[in-house]
mmCIF file of N, CA and C in Angstrom:
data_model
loop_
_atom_site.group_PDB
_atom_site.id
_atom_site.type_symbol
_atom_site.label_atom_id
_atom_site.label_comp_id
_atom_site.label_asym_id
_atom_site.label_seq_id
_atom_site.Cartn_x
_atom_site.Cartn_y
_atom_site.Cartn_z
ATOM 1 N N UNK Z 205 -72.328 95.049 -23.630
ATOM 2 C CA UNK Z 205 -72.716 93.713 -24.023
ATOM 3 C C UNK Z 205 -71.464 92.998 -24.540
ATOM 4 N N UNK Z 206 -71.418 92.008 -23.895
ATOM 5 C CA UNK Z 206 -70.155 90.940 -24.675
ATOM 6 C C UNK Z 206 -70.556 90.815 -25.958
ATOM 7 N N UNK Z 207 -69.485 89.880 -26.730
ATOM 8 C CA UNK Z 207 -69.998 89.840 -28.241
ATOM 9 C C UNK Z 207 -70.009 88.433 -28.010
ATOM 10 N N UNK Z 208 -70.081 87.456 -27.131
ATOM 11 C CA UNK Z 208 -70.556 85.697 -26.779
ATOM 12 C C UNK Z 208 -72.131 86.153 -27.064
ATOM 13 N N UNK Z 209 -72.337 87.359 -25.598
ATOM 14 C CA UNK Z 209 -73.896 87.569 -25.081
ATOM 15 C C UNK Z 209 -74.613 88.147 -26.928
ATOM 16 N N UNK Z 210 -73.805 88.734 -27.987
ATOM 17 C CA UNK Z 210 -74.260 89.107 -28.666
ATOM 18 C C UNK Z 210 -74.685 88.320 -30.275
ATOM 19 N N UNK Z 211 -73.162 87.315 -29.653
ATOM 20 C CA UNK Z 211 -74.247 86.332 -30.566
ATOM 21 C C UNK Z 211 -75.373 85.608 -30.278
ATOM 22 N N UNK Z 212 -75.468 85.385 -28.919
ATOM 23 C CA UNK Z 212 -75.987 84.326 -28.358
ATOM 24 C C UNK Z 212 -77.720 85.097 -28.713
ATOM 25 N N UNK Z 213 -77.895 86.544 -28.542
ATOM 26 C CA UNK Z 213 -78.685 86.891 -28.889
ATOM 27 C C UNK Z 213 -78.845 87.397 -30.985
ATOM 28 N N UNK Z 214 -78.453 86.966 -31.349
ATOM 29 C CA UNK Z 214 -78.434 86.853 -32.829
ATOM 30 C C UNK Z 214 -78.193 88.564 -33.400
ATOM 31 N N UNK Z 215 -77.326 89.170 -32.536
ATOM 32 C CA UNK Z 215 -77.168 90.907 -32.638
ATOM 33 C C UNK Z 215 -76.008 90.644 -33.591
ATOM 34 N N UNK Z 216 -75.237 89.743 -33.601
ATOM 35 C CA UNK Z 216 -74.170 89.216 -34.790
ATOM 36 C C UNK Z 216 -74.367 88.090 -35.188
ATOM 37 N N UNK Z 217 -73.648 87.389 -36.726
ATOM 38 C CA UNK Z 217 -73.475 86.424 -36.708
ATOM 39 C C UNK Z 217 -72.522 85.328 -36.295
ATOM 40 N N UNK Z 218 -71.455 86.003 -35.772
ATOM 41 C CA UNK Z 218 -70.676 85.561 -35.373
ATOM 42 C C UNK Z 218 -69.283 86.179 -34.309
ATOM 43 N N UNK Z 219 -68.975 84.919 -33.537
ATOM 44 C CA UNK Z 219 -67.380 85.975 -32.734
ATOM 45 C C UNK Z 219 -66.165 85.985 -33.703
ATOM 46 N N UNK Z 220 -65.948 87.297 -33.997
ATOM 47 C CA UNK Z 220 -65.108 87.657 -34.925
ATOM 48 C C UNK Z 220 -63.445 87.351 -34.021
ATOM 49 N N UNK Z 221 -63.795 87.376 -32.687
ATOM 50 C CA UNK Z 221 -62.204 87.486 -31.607
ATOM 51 C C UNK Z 221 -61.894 86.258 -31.586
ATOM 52 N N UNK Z 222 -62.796 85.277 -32.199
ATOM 53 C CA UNK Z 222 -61.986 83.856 -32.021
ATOM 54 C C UNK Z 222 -61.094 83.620 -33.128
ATOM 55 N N UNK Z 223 -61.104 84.470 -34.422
ATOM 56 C CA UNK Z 223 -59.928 84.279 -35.134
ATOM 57 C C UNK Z 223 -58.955 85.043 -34.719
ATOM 58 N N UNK Z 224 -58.941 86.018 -33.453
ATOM 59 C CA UNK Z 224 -57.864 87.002 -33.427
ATOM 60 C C UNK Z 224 -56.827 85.582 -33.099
ATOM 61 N N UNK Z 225 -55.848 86.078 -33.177
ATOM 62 C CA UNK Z 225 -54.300 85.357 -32.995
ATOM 63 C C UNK Z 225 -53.404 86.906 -32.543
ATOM 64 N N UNK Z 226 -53.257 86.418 -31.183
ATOM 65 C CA UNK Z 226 -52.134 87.085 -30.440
ATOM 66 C C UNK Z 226 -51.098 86.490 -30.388
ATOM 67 N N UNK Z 227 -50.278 87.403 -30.781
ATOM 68 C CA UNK Z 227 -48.632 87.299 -31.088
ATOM 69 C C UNK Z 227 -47.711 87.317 -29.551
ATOM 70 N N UNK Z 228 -46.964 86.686 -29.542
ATOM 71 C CA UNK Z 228 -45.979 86.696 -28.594
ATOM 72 C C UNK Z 228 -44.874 87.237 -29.277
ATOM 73 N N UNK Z 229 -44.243 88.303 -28.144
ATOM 74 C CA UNK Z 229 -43.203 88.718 -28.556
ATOM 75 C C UNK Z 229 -41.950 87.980 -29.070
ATOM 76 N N UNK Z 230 -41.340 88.540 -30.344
ATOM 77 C CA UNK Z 230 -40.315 87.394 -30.866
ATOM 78 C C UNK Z 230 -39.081 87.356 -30.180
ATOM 79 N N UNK Z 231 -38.528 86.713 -30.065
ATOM 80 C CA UNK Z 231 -37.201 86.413 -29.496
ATOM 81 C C UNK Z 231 -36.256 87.559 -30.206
ATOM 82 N N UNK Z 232 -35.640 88.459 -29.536
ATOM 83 C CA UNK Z 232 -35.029 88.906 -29.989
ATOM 84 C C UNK Z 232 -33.388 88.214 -30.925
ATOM 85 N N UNK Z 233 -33.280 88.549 -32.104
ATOM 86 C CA UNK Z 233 -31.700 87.764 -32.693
ATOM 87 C C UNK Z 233 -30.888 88.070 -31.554
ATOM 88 N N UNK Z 234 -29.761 87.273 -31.620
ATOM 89 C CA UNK Z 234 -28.160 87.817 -31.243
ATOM 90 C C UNK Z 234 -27.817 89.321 -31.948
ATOM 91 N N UNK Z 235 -27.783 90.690 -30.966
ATOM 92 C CA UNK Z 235 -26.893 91.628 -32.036
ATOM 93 C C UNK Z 235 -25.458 91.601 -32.159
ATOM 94 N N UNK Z 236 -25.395 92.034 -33.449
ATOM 95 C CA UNK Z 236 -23.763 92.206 -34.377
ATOM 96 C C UNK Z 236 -23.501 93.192 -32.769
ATOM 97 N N UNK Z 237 -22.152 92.900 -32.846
ATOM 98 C CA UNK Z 237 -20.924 94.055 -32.183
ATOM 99 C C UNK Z 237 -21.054 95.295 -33.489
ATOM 100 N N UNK Z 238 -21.324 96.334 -33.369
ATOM 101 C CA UNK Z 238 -21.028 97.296 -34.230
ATOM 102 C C UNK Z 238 -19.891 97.690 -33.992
ATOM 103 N N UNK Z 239 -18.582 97.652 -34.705
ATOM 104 C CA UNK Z 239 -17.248 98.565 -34.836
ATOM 105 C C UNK Z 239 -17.095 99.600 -35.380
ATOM 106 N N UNK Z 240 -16.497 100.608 -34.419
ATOM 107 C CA UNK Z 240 -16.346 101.954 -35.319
ATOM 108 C C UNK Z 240 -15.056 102.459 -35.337
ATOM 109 N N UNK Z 241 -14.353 102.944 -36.388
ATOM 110 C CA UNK Z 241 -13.156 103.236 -36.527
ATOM 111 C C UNK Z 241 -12.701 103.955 -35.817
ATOM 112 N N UNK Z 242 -11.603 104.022 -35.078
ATOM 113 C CA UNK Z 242 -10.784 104.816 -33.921
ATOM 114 C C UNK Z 242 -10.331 105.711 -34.670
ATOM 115 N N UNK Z 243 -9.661 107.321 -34.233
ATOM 116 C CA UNK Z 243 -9.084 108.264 -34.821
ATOM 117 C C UNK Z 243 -7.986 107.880 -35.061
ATOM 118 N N UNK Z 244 -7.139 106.598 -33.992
ATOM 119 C CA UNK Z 244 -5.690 105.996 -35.295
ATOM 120 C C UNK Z 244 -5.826 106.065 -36.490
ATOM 121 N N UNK Z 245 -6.713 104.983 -36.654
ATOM 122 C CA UNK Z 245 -7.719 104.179 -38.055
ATOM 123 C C UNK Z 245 -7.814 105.574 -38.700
ATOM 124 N N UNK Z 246 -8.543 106.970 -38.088
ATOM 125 C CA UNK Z 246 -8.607 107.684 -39.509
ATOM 126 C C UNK Z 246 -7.677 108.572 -39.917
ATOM 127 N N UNK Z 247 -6.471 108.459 -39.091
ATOM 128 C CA UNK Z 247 -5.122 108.964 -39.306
ATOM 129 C C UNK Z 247 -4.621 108.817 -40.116
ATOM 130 N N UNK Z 248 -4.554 107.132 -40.209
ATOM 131 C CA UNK Z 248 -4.024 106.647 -40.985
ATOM 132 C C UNK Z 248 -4.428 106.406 -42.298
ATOM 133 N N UNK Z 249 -5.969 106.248 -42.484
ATOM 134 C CA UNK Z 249 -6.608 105.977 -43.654
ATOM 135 C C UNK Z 249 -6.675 107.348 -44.393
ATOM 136 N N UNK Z 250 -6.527 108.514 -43.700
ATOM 137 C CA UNK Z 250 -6.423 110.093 -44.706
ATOM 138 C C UNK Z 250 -5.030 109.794 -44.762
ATOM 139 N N UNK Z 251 -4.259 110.023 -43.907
ATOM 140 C CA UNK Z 251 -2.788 110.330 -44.254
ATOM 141 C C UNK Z 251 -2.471 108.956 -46.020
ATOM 142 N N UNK Z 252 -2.805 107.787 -46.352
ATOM 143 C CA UNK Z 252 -2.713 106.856 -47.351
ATOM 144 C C UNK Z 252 -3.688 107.615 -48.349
ATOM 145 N N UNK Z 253 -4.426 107.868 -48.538
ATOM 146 C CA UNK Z 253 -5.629 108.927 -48.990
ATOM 147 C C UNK Z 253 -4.536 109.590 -49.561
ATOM 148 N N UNK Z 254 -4.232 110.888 -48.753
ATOM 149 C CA UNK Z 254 -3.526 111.874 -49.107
ATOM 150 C C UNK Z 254 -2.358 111.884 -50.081
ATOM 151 N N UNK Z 255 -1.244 110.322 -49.721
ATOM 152 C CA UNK Z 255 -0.673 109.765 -50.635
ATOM 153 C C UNK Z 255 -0.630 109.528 -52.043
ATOM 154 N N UNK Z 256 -2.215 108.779 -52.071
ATOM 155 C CA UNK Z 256 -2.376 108.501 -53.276
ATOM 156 C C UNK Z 256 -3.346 108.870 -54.155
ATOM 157 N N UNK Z 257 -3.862 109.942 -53.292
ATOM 158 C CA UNK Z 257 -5.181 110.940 -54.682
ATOM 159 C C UNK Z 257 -5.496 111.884 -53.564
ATOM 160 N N UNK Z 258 -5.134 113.580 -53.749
ATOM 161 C CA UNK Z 258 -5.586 114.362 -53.226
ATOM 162 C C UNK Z 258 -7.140 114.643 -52.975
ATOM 163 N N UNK Z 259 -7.631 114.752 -53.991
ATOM 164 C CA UNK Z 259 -9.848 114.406 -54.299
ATOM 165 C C UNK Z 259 -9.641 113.430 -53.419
ATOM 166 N N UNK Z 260 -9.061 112.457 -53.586
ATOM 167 C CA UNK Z 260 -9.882 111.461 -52.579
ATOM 168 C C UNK Z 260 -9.653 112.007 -51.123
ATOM 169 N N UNK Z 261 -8.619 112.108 -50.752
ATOM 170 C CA UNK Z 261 -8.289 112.606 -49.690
ATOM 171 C C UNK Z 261 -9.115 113.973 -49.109
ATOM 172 N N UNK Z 262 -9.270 114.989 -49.904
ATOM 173 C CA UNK Z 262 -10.592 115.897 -49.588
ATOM 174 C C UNK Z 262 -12.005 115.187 -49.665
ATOM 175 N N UNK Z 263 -12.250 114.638 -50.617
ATOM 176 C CA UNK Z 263 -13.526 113.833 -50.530
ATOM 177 C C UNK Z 263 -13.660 113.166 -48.996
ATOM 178 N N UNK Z 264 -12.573 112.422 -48.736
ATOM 179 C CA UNK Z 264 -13.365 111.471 -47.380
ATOM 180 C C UNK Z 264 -12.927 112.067 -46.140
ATOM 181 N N UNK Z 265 -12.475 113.229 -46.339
ATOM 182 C CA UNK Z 265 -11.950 114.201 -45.024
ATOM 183 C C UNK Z 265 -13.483 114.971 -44.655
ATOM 184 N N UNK Z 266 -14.095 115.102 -46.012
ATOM 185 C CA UNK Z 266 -15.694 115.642 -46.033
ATOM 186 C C UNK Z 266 -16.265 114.653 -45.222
ATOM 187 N N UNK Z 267 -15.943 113.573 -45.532
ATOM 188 C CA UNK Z 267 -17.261 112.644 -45.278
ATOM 189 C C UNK Z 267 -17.032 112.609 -43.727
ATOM 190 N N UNK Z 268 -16.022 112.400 -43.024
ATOM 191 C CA UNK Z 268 -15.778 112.281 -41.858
ATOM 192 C C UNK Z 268 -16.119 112.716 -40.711
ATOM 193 N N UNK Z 269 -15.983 114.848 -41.288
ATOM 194 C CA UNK Z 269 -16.193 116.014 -40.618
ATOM 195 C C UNK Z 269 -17.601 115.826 -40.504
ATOM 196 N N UNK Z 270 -18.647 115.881 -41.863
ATOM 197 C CA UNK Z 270 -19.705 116.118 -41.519
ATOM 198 C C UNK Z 270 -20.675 114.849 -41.484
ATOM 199 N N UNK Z 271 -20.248 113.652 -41.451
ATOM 200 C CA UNK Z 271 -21.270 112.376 -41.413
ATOM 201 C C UNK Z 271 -21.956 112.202 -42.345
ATOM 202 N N UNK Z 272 -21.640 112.985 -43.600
ATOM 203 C CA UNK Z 272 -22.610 112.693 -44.734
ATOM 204 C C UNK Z 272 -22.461 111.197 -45.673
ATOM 205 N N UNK Z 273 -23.220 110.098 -45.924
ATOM 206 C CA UNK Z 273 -22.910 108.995 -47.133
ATOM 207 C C UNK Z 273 -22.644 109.966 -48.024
ATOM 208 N N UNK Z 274 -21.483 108.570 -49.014
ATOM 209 C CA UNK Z 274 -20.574 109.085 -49.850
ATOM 210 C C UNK Z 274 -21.756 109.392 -51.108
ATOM 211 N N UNK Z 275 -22.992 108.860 -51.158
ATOM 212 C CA UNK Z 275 -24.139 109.215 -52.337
ATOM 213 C C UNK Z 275 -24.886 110.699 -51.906
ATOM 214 N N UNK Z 276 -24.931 110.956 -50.202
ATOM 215 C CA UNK Z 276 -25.004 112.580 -50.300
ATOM 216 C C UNK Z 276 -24.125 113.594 -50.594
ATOM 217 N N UNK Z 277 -22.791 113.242 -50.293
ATOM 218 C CA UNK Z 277 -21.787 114.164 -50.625
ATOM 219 C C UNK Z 277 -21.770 114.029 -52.275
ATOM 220 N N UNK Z 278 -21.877 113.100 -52.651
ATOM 221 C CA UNK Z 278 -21.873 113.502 -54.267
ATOM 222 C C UNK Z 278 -22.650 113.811 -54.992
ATOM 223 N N UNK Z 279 -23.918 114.048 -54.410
ATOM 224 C CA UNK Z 279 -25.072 114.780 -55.021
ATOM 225 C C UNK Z 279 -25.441 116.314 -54.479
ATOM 226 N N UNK Z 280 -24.115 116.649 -53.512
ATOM 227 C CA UNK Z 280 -24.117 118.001 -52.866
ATOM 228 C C UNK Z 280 -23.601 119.009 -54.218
ATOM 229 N N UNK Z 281 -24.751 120.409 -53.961
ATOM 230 C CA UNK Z 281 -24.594 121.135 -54.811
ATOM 231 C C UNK Z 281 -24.316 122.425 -53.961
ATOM 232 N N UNK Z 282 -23.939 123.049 -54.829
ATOM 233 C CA UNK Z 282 -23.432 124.539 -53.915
ATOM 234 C C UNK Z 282 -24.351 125.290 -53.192
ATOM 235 N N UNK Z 283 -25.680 125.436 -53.972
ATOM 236 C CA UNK Z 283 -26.844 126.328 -53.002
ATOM 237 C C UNK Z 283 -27.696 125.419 -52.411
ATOM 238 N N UNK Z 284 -27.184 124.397 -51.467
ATOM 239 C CA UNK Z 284 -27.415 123.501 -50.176
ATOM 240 C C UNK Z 284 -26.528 123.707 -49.569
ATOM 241 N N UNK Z 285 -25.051 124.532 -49.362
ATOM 242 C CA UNK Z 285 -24.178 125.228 -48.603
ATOM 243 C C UNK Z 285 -24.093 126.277 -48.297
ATOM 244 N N UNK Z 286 -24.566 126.600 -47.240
ATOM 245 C CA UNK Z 286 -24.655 127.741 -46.452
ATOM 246 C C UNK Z 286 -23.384 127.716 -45.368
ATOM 247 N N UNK Z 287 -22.400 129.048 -46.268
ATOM 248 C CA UNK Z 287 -20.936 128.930 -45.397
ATOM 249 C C UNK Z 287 -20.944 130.052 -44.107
ATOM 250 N N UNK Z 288 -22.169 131.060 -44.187
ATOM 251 C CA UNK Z 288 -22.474 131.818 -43.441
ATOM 252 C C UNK Z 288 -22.934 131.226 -41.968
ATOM 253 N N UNK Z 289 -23.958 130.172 -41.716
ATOM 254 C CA UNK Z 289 -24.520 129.448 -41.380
ATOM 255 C C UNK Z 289 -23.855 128.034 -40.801
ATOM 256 N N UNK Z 290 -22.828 128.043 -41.818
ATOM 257 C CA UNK Z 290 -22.087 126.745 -41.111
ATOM 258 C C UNK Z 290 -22.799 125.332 -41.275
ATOM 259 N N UNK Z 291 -23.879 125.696 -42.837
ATOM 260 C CA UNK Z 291 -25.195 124.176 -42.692
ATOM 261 C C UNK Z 291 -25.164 124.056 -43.838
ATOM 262 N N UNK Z 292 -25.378 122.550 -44.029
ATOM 263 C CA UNK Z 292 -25.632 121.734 -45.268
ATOM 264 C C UNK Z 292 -26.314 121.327 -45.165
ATOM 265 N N UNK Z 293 -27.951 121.519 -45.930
ATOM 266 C CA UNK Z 293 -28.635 121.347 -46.573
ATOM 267 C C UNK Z 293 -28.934 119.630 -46.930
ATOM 268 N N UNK Z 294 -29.040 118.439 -47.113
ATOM 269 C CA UNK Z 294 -28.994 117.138 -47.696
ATOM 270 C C UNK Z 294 -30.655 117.122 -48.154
ATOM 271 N N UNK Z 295 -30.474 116.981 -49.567
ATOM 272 C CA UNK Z 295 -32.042 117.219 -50.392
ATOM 273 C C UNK Z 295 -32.095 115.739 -50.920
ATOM 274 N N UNK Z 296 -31.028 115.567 -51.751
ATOM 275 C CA UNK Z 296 -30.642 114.109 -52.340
ATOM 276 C C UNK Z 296 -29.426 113.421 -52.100
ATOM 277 N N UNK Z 297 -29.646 111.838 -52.780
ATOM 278 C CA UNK Z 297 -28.353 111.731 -52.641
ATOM 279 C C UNK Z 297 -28.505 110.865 -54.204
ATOM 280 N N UNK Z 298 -27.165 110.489 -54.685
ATOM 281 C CA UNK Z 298 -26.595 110.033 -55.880
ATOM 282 C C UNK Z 298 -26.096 108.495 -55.921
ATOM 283 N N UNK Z 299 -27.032 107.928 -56.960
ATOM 284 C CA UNK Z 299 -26.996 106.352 -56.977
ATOM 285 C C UNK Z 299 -26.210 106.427 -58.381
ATOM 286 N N UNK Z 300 -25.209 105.436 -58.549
ATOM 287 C CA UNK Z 300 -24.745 105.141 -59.883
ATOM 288 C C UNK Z 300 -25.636 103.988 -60.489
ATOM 289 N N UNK Z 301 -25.971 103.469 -61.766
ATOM 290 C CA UNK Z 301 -26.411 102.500 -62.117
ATOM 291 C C UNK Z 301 -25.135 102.334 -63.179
ATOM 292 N N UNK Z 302 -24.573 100.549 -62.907
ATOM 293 C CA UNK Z 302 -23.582 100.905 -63.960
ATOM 294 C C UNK Z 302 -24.160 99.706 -65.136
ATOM 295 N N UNK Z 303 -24.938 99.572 -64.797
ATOM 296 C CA UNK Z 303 -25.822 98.885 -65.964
ATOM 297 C C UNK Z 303 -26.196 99.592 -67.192
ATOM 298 N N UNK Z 304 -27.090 100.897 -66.728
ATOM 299 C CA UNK Z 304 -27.247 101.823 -67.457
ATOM 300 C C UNK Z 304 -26.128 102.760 -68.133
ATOM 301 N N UNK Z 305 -25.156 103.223 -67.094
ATOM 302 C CA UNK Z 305 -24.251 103.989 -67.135
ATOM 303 C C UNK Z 305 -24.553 105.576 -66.859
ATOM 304 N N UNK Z 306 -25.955 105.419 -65.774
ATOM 305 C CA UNK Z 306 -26.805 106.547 -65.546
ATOM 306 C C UNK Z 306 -26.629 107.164 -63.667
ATOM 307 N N UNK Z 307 -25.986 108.246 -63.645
ATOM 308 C CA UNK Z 307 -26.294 108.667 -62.137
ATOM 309 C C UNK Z 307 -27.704 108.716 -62.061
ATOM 310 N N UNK Z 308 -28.409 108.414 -61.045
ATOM 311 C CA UNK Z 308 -29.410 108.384 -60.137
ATOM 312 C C UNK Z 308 -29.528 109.327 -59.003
ATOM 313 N N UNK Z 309 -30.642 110.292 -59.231
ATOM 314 C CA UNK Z 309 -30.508 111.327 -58.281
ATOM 315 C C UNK Z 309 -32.177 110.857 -56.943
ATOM 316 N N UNK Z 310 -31.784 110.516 -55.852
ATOM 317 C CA UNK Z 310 -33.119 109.823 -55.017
ATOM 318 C C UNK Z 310 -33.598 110.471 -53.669
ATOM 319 N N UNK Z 311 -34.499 110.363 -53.220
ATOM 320 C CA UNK Z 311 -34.535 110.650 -51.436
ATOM 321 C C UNK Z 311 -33.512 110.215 -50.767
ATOM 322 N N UNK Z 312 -32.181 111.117 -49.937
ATOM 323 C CA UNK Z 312 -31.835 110.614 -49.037
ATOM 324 C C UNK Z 312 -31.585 109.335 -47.855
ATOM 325 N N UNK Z 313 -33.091 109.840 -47.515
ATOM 326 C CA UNK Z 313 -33.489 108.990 -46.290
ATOM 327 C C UNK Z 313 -33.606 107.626 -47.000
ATOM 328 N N UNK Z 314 -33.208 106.577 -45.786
ATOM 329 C CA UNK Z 314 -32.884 105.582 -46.003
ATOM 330 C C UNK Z 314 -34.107 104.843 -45.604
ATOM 331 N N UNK Z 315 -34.409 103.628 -45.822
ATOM 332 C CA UNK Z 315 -35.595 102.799 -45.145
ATOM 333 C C UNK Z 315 -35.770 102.707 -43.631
ATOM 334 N N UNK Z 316 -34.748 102.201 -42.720
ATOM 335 C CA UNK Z 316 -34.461 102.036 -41.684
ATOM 336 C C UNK Z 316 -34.613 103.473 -41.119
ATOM 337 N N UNK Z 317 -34.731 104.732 -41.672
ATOM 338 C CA UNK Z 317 -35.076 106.258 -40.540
ATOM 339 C C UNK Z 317 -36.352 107.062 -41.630
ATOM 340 N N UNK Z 318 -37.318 106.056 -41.951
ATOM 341 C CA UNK Z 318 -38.426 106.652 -42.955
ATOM 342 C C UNK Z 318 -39.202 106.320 -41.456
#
């Protein structure tokens, strides 16, 4: 039974599909060019690193190798490293608040891969 034929016979009070509103697909934006740093670029940015703060220079040699944000690598703890295994673990990652003057320990995952 249609739902016209069903009002028409008083089985409803009304067509509920005449408020539907179908959407047309949106225009997609213009996308950004995404740039990604060439291995010159990270030649050069460890080798200046290395220069001028060793930590730093191990710190973002980490970040590089394994793709981790700089708020997972700093909330990495030792028994989420498995050196047997060759795997890291990512449970949290580490927000500063410098309002508070409080690290922030949160879910990882980001909005955009929930």
């Amino acid at each position: 039974m249609s739902i016209k034929r069903a009002v028409g016979l008083k089985k409803i009070q009304s067509n509920f599909c005449e408020e539907v509103v179908i959407r047309t697909p949106r225009e997609k934006s213009e996308k950004v060019k995404v740039r990604f740093i060439d291995y010159e670029q990270i030649t050069t940015f460890l080798s200046a690193a290395k220069k001028d703060n060793l930590l730093y220079h191990a710190f973002f040699c980490h970040l590089i190798q394994t793709g981790m944000r700089k708020g997972e690598a700093g909330a990495l703890q030792w028994q989420q490293v498995d050196l047997s295994e060759q795997r890291i673990n990512i449970v949290q990652t580490l927000d500063y608040a410098p309002e508070t003057d409080a690290d922030l320990f949160g879910d990882p995952q980001s909005y955009k891969s929930a």
